[in-house]
Short mmCIF file of C-alpha atoms in Angstrom, two decimals:
data_model
loop_
_atom_site.label_atom_id
_atom_site.label_comp_id
_atom_site.label_asym_id
_atom_site.label_seq_id
_atom_site.Cartn_x
_atom_site.Cartn_y
_atom_site.Cartn_z
CA UNK A 1 -46.35 5.91 -13.08
CA UNK A 2 -43.81 8.01 -14.16
CA UNK A 3 -40.31 8.08 -12.39
CA UNK A 4 -39.80 11.74 -10.95
CA UNK A 5 -36.20 11.17 -9.90
CA UNK A 6 -33.92 14.55 -11.17
CA UNK A 7 -31.61 12.03 -13.25
CA UNK A 8 -34.63 11.90 -15.63
CA UNK A 9 -35.10 14.03 -18.35
CA UNK A 10 -36.45 17.51 -17.59
CA UNK A 11 -39.76 18.30 -18.42
CA UNK A 12 -40.02 21.50 -20.68
CA UNK A 13 -40.62 24.01 -17.86
CA UNK A 14 -37.40 22.96 -15.85
CA UNK A 15 -35.73 23.24 -18.72
CA UNK A 16 -36.65 26.63 -20.01
CA UNK A 17 -35.74 27.32 -16.30
CA UNK A 18 -32.14 25.80 -16.82
CA UNK A 19 -31.85 27.93 -20.00
CA UNK A 20 -32.55 30.89 -18.64
CA UNK A 21 -29.88 30.83 -15.61
CA UNK A 22 -27.36 29.60 -17.82
CA UNK A 23 -26.71 32.91 -19.40
CA UNK A 24 -26.01 33.81 -15.56
CA UNK A 25 -23.05 30.81 -15.59
CA UNK A 26 -25.63 28.90 -13.14
CA UNK A 27 -26.38 25.49 -13.56
CA UNK A 28 -28.44 22.86 -11.38
CA UNK A 29 -26.73 20.97 -9.18
CA UNK A 30 -29.61 18.08 -8.67
CA UNK A 31 -28.75 17.55 -12.37
CA UNK A 32 -25.27 15.82 -11.85
CA UNK A 33 -25.51 15.41 -7.83
CA UNK A 34 -24.68 12.00 -8.51
CA UNK A 35 -22.13 12.09 -10.77
CA UNK A 36 -20.38 14.49 -8.66
CA UNK A 37 -20.68 12.85 -5.20
CA UNK A 38 -20.62 9.05 -6.41
CA UNK A 39 -21.18 6.50 -3.68
CA UNK A 40 -17.76 4.73 -4.70
CA UNK A 41 -14.82 5.79 -6.83
CA UNK A 42 -15.66 4.76 -10.60
CA UNK A 43 -12.42 5.06 -12.18
CA UNK A 44 -12.02 5.65 -15.96
CA UNK A 45 -8.45 3.72 -15.84
CA UNK A 46 -8.33 0.56 -16.49
CA UNK A 47 -5.92 -2.48 -15.66
CA UNK A 48 -3.16 -2.96 -18.28
CA UNK A 49 0.18 -4.87 -18.13
CA UNK A 50 3.39 -3.54 -20.23
CA UNK A 51 5.48 -6.37 -21.03
CA UNK A 52 9.24 -5.86 -20.89
CA UNK A 53 9.62 -7.79 -24.12
CA UNK A 54 7.51 -6.05 -26.19
CA UNK A 55 8.08 -2.27 -24.77
CA UNK A 56 12.10 -2.57 -24.69
CA UNK A 57 12.48 -2.79 -28.27
CA UNK A 58 10.66 0.77 -28.79
CA UNK A 59 12.60 1.92 -26.00
CA UNK A 60 15.60 1.35 -27.37
CA UNK A 61 14.62 1.97 -30.74
CA UNK A 62 13.90 5.50 -29.77
CA UNK A 63 17.23 6.19 -29.06
CA UNK A 64 17.74 6.22 -33.15
CA UNK A 65 14.99 8.65 -33.64
CA UNK A 66 15.71 10.97 -31.22
CA UNK A 67 19.09 12.43 -29.34
CA UNK A 68 18.91 12.88 -25.69
CA UNK A 69 19.89 16.65 -26.15
CA UNK A 70 16.86 17.01 -28.47
CA UNK A 71 14.53 15.27 -26.82
CA UNK A 72 15.96 16.95 -23.28
CA UNK A 73 14.44 13.71 -21.69
CA UNK A 74 13.74 10.42 -24.29
CA UNK A 75 10.93 9.03 -22.79
CA UNK A 76 8.31 6.76 -23.66
CA UNK A 77 4.99 7.42 -21.93
CA UNK A 78 3.03 4.40 -20.29
CA UNK A 79 -0.53 5.88 -21.06
CA UNK A 80 -3.24 4.32 -19.31
CA UNK A 81 -5.46 2.60 -22.29
CA UNK A 82 -8.42 4.16 -20.48
CA UNK A 83 -7.08 7.53 -20.67
CA UNK A 84 -5.80 8.10 -24.35
CA UNK A 85 -4.30 11.45 -24.98
CA UNK A 86 -3.98 12.41 -21.26
CA UNK A 87 -0.06 11.14 -20.57
CA UNK A 88 -0.61 9.77 -17.50
CA UNK A 89 -0.79 5.99 -15.86
CA UNK A 90 -3.61 6.82 -13.75
CA UNK A 91 -5.79 9.65 -12.67
CA UNK A 92 -3.30 11.44 -10.59
CA UNK A 93 0.25 9.93 -11.70
CA UNK A 94 2.69 9.79 -14.63
CA UNK A 95 5.03 7.41 -15.80
CA UNK A 96 7.70 6.43 -18.40
CA UNK A 97 10.55 4.84 -19.57
CA UNK A 98 13.18 6.81 -19.90
CA UNK A 99 16.52 5.75 -21.80
CA UNK A 100 20.15 7.09 -21.87
CA UNK A 101 22.50 5.82 -24.44
CA UNK A 102 26.29 5.26 -24.09
CA UNK A 103 28.12 8.67 -23.25
CA UNK A 104 24.94 10.77 -23.20
CA UNK A 105 23.74 13.30 -20.56
CA UNK A 106 20.12 14.92 -19.95
CA UNK A 107 20.99 18.24 -19.01
CA UNK A 108 20.21 20.17 -15.71
CA UNK A 109 16.63 21.72 -15.07
CA UNK A 110 14.19 21.63 -12.43
CA UNK A 111 10.39 21.69 -11.74
CA UNK A 112 7.86 21.66 -9.25
CA UNK A 113 6.75 18.24 -9.75
CA UNK A 114 8.26 15.56 -7.87
CA UNK A 115 10.17 12.09 -9.55
CA UNK A 116 11.10 8.53 -8.82
CA UNK A 117 13.69 6.84 -10.76
CA UNK A 118 13.50 2.98 -10.46
CA UNK A 119 15.96 1.56 -12.34
CA UNK A 120 15.23 -1.34 -15.05
CA UNK A 121 17.97 -2.16 -17.13
CA UNK A 122 21.94 -1.14 -17.20
CA UNK A 123 24.32 -0.38 -14.22
CA UNK A 124 26.63 2.34 -13.54
CA UNK A 125 25.03 5.29 -14.94
CA UNK A 126 23.96 8.61 -12.72
CA UNK A 127 21.88 10.97 -11.84
CA UNK A 128 22.78 13.97 -9.78
CA UNK A 129 20.51 16.36 -6.97
CA UNK A 130 21.62 19.35 -6.16
CA UNK A 131 25.10 18.98 -6.56
CA UNK A 132 25.39 15.30 -5.58
CA UNK A 133 25.31 12.40 -7.79
CA UNK A 134 24.76 8.52 -7.27
CA UNK A 135 25.47 5.73 -9.57
CA UNK A 136 22.28 3.48 -10.17
CA UNK A 137 22.04 0.19 -10.56
CA UNK A 138 18.64 -2.33 -11.24
CA UNK A 139 16.21 -1.89 -8.45
CA UNK A 140 17.42 1.12 -7.34
CA UNK A 141 15.11 3.72 -6.27
CA UNK A 142 15.85 7.48 -6.48
CA UNK A 143 14.26 10.53 -5.56
CA UNK A 144 14.20 13.66 -7.25
CA UNK A 145 12.54 16.37 -4.78
CA UNK A 146 10.05 18.94 -6.06
CA UNK A 147 11.97 22.33 -7.29
CA UNK A 148 15.78 20.17 -6.97
CA UNK A 149 18.51 20.66 -10.06
CA UNK A 150 18.84 17.22 -11.27
CA UNK A 151 20.49 15.87 -14.75
CA UNK A 152 21.63 12.44 -15.60
CA UNK A 153 24.34 10.97 -17.39
CA UNK A 154 25.61 7.39 -18.86
CA UNK A 155 29.25 7.06 -18.57
CA UNK A 156 29.33 3.29 -19.09
CA UNK A 157 29.17 0.97 -22.14
CA UNK A 158 25.56 -0.18 -22.21
CA UNK A 159 22.15 1.58 -22.32
CA UNK A 160 20.52 2.86 -19.65
CA UNK A 161 16.99 2.29 -18.40
CA UNK A 162 14.70 3.47 -15.78
CA UNK A 163 11.03 4.37 -14.80
CA UNK A 164 9.87 7.37 -14.15
CA UNK A 165 7.14 8.40 -11.87
CA UNK A 166 5.85 11.97 -11.46
CA UNK A 167 2.95 13.46 -9.92
CA UNK A 168 2.64 16.07 -13.00
CA UNK A 169 -1.38 15.09 -12.80
CA UNK A 170 -1.51 16.62 -9.15
CA UNK A 171 0.59 19.56 -9.63
CA UNK A 172 -1.31 20.21 -13.14
CA UNK A 173 -4.86 19.88 -10.99
CA UNK A 174 -3.66 22.67 -8.67
CA UNK A 175 -2.32 24.90 -11.14
CA UNK A 176 1.34 24.60 -9.79
CA UNK A 177 3.74 23.86 -12.41
CA UNK A 178 6.99 25.95 -12.86
CA UNK A 179 9.92 24.32 -14.79
CA UNK A 180 13.16 25.84 -15.14
CA UNK A 181 16.90 25.27 -17.21
CA UNK A 182 19.77 25.44 -15.62
CA UNK A 183 22.47 27.88 -16.90
CA UNK A 184 24.86 24.96 -17.90
CA UNK A 185 24.08 21.13 -19.57
CA UNK A 186 25.66 19.43 -16.13
CA UNK A 187 25.89 20.67 -12.49
CA UNK A 188 28.93 21.16 -10.76
CA UNK A 189 29.79 18.22 -8.29
CA UNK A 190 29.40 19.88 -4.58
CA UNK A 191 29.22 16.75 -2.63
CA UNK A 192 31.06 13.22 -3.04
CA UNK A 193 29.04 10.65 -4.05
CA UNK A 194 27.21 8.76 -0.89
CA UNK A 195 27.19 12.11 1.08
CA UNK A 196 23.10 12.28 1.81
CA UNK A 197 23.65 8.05 2.33
CA UNK A 198 26.13 8.74 5.25
CA UNK A 199 24.52 12.12 6.71
CA UNK A 200 20.73 10.60 6.97
CA UNK A 201 20.84 7.00 6.02
CA UNK A 202 22.93 5.35 8.67
CA UNK A 203 20.38 5.78 11.69
CA UNK A 204 22.24 9.09 12.37
CA UNK A 205 21.06 12.37 11.34
CA UNK A 206 23.29 15.83 11.72
CA UNK A 207 23.21 17.74 14.47
CA UNK A 208 21.12 20.60 14.04
CA UNK A 209 19.81 19.62 10.50
CA UNK A 210 17.57 22.08 9.12
CA UNK A 211 14.84 20.60 6.69
CA UNK A 212 14.59 22.14 3.49
CA UNK A 213 12.24 19.90 1.42
CA UNK A 214 9.37 17.37 2.21
CA UNK A 215 11.17 14.37 0.49
CA UNK A 216 13.78 12.23 1.67
CA UNK A 217 17.02 13.47 2.08
CA UNK A 218 18.48 10.33 1.29
CA UNK A 219 17.66 10.06 -2.34
CA UNK A 220 18.91 6.48 -3.31
CA UNK A 221 17.38 3.57 -1.47
CA UNK A 222 19.75 0.66 -3.52
CA UNK A 223 18.03 -2.55 -4.22
CA UNK A 224 20.69 -4.45 -2.41
CA UNK A 225 20.13 -3.31 1.03
CA UNK A 226 16.31 -3.82 0.70
CA UNK A 227 16.26 -6.79 -1.02
CA UNK A 228 18.50 -8.15 1.62
CA UNK A 229 16.07 -6.92 4.37
CA UNK A 230 13.12 -8.21 2.70
CA UNK A 231 14.98 -11.48 3.25
CA UNK A 232 15.73 -11.39 6.66
CA UNK A 233 12.24 -10.16 7.37
CA UNK A 234 10.36 -13.18 5.77
CA UNK A 235 12.12 -15.62 8.24
CA UNK A 236 11.08 -13.57 11.48
CA UNK A 237 6.75 -13.32 11.28
CA UNK A 238 3.82 -14.59 9.10
CA UNK A 239 3.12 -13.13 5.66
CA UNK A 240 0.42 -10.70 5.34
CA UNK A 241 -2.68 -12.00 3.66
CA UNK A 242 -2.62 -9.58 0.68
CA UNK A 243 0.40 -8.38 0.25
CA UNK A 244 2.97 -10.85 1.25
CA UNK A 245 5.95 -8.75 3.12
CA UNK A 246 5.48 -5.35 2.26
CA UNK A 247 7.71 -2.74 3.24
CA UNK A 248 7.41 1.04 2.33
CA UNK A 249 10.38 3.44 1.46
CA UNK A 250 10.87 5.91 4.63
CA UNK A 251 11.92 9.19 5.12
CA UNK A 252 14.32 9.11 8.07
CA UNK A 253 13.70 12.30 9.21
CA UNK A 254 10.42 11.72 10.14
CA UNK A 255 9.67 8.00 9.59
CA UNK A 256 6.85 9.13 6.93
CA UNK A 257 6.82 8.40 2.97
CA UNK A 258 9.79 9.08 1.27
CA UNK A 259 7.71 11.54 -1.01
CA UNK A 260 5.42 13.65 0.07
CA UNK A 261 2.85 13.08 -2.63
CA UNK A 262 4.26 9.48 -4.06
CA UNK A 263 4.26 6.29 -1.76
CA UNK A 264 6.56 3.60 -2.84
CA UNK A 265 7.23 0.33 -1.34
CA UNK A 266 8.62 -3.28 -2.23
CA UNK A 267 6.34 -6.68 -2.28
CA UNK A 268 7.89 -9.91 -1.58
CA UNK A 269 5.98 -12.88 -2.78
CA UNK A 270 7.48 -16.17 -1.76
CA UNK A 271 6.91 -19.25 -4.32
CA UNK A 272 3.25 -20.37 -4.26
CA UNK A 273 2.07 -17.45 -2.57
CA UNK A 274 -1.43 -17.54 -3.01
CA UNK A 275 -3.13 -13.74 -1.79
CA UNK A 276 -6.41 -12.63 -0.95
CA UNK A 277 -8.41 -9.78 -2.59
CA UNK A 278 -7.60 -6.53 -1.81
CA UNK A 279 -8.57 -2.88 -2.98
CA UNK A 280 -7.85 0.84 -2.02
CA UNK A 281 -8.56 4.03 -3.26
CA UNK A 282 -4.74 4.79 -4.19
CA UNK A 283 -4.29 3.28 -8.25
CA UNK A 284 -1.32 1.44 -8.06
CA UNK A 285 1.87 0.97 -10.61
CA UNK A 286 3.82 -2.32 -10.12
CA UNK A 287 7.07 -2.84 -11.62
CA UNK A 288 8.69 -6.62 -11.12
CA UNK A 289 12.04 -6.48 -10.05
CA UNK A 290 12.51 -10.51 -10.20
CA UNK A 291 10.31 -13.52 -9.91
CA UNK A 292 7.04 -14.67 -11.77
CA UNK A 293 3.44 -14.42 -10.79
CA UNK A 294 0.35 -13.13 -11.79
CA UNK A 295 -2.09 -10.27 -10.59
CA UNK A 296 -5.93 -10.79 -10.98
CA UNK A 297 -7.68 -7.93 -11.32
CA UNK A 298 -11.51 -7.32 -10.84
CA UNK A 299 -12.85 -4.39 -12.55
CA UNK A 300 -16.65 -3.06 -12.60
CA UNK A 301 -19.37 -5.38 -13.86
CA UNK A 302 -18.00 -8.55 -12.78
CA UNK A 303 -15.31 -8.13 -15.61
CA UNK A 304 -11.70 -10.63 -14.43
CA UNK A 305 -8.85 -9.91 -15.97
CA UNK A 306 -5.54 -11.68 -15.34
CA UNK A 307 -2.05 -10.84 -16.25
CA UNK A 308 1.37 -12.79 -15.89
CA UNK A 309 4.26 -11.16 -15.00
CA UNK A 310 7.93 -11.66 -14.86
CA UNK A 311 11.20 -9.27 -14.42
CA UNK A 312 10.69 -5.52 -15.91
CA UNK A 313 7.08 -6.32 -16.59
CA UNK A 314 4.88 -3.35 -15.71
CA UNK A 315 1.06 -2.90 -14.78
CA UNK A 316 -1.26 -0.91 -13.18
CA UNK A 317 -4.35 -1.70 -10.88
CA UNK A 318 -6.90 1.25 -10.85
CA UNK A 319 -8.42 2.83 -7.94
CA UNK A 320 -10.75 0.87 -6.05
CA UNK A 321 -10.60 -2.39 -8.06
CA UNK A 322 -10.01 -5.80 -6.34
CA UNK A 323 -6.92 -7.25 -6.96
CA UNK A 324 -5.40 -10.57 -5.92
CA UNK A 325 -1.30 -11.89 -6.29
CA UNK A 326 -0.18 -15.69 -6.96
CA UNK A 327 3.62 -15.99 -7.16
CA UNK A 328 5.16 -18.86 -9.42
CA UNK A 329 8.70 -18.14 -7.91
CA UNK A 330 9.87 -15.91 -5.18
CA UNK A 331 8.98 -12.46 -6.72
CA UNK A 332 10.14 -9.08 -5.76
CA UNK A 333 7.77 -6.26 -6.92
CA UNK A 334 8.08 -2.78 -6.59
CA UNK A 335 4.77 -0.40 -6.38
CA UNK A 336 3.94 3.33 -6.12
CA UNK A 337 0.75 5.53 -5.69
CA UNK A 338 -0.68 8.84 -4.48
CA UNK A 339 -1.30 7.27 -1.15
CA UNK A 340 0.52 10.16 0.82
CA UNK A 341 -1.01 12.96 -0.79
CA UNK A 342 -4.94 10.95 -0.09
CA UNK A 343 -3.80 10.03 3.40
CA UNK A 344 -3.01 13.86 3.95
CA UNK A 345 -6.10 14.71 2.92
CA UNK A 346 -8.12 12.22 4.96
CA UNK A 347 -9.61 10.26 1.50
CA UNK A 348 -7.60 7.15 1.81
CA UNK A 349 -9.36 3.45 2.40
CA UNK A 350 -8.54 0.05 1.64
CA UNK A 351 -10.85 -3.20 2.27
CA UNK A 352 -9.65 -6.91 2.30
CA UNK A 353 -11.61 -9.99 1.24
CA UNK A 354 -11.33 -13.27 2.02
CA UNK A 355 -8.86 -15.64 0.33
#
């Protein structure tokens, strides 16, 4: 007996009906329902690792191919191999490696997309956000809120490279992208260096502060402070079986995520850590700050992939794919995903496996 399920090829009578309704811009839901409302996530993105030793020469070579002034932002996009031509590392997030050479500036502009910078190599270049500069060092996490003026400059004697993460695909989905160039190449410094940290990052808040943005008012979270906190905390209690020690960057105004659409956090995986499997609906990008380890990713169909990682390597784990960490030395990973957006929409889920 033939299978009458609606995902089979339609019979001639049905096809004739489909052809007639097409002229009225109608189409039958029952022919596509299973693909529209899937039983569980099936991502087109794939797990992938960008090894710093492989990509660094290309990042530096870009400095001789195009100037910062001509490019506006000299960035090599980390494009997920499963999403070719789409300029995204996951289905909802963009990532790239930006290079600023000695004496260069990346002119001021603003856009509705929110951005993060995670410093990979070099020390002492600056980013300026709404008139306040901050100096950047390896491992620092820097925020550029939506529609905030920002520019970058390098007054040191060495190249500066950082990882950019933006919610470009999310903003594009809502068709809400706006961008604007500043009237001058650089902003006027309206605040001293460290102003936002002094006002909002010391356990105190200005009395009567009026909130103007959903992002954290602290826009530089120095790695030195975060690393010290991780080291103290690992001595105070047991590790999470899946994550080791994981601490998220928080907005001091409400304790929520530091950015409204992008969640950011750090993992500390002690030497010989062997984690339990874990998966969640937020596809996640990881950047190794220090140490060495391996990640195992269990893709659909039972395919197992594994990537060794070390300092400055970047890898991505797609939505709802099992991953498991092993550390061969004390290891720190920076991570970001679209988890805050999913949580606000009531979509985020996680699942833990047995070790």
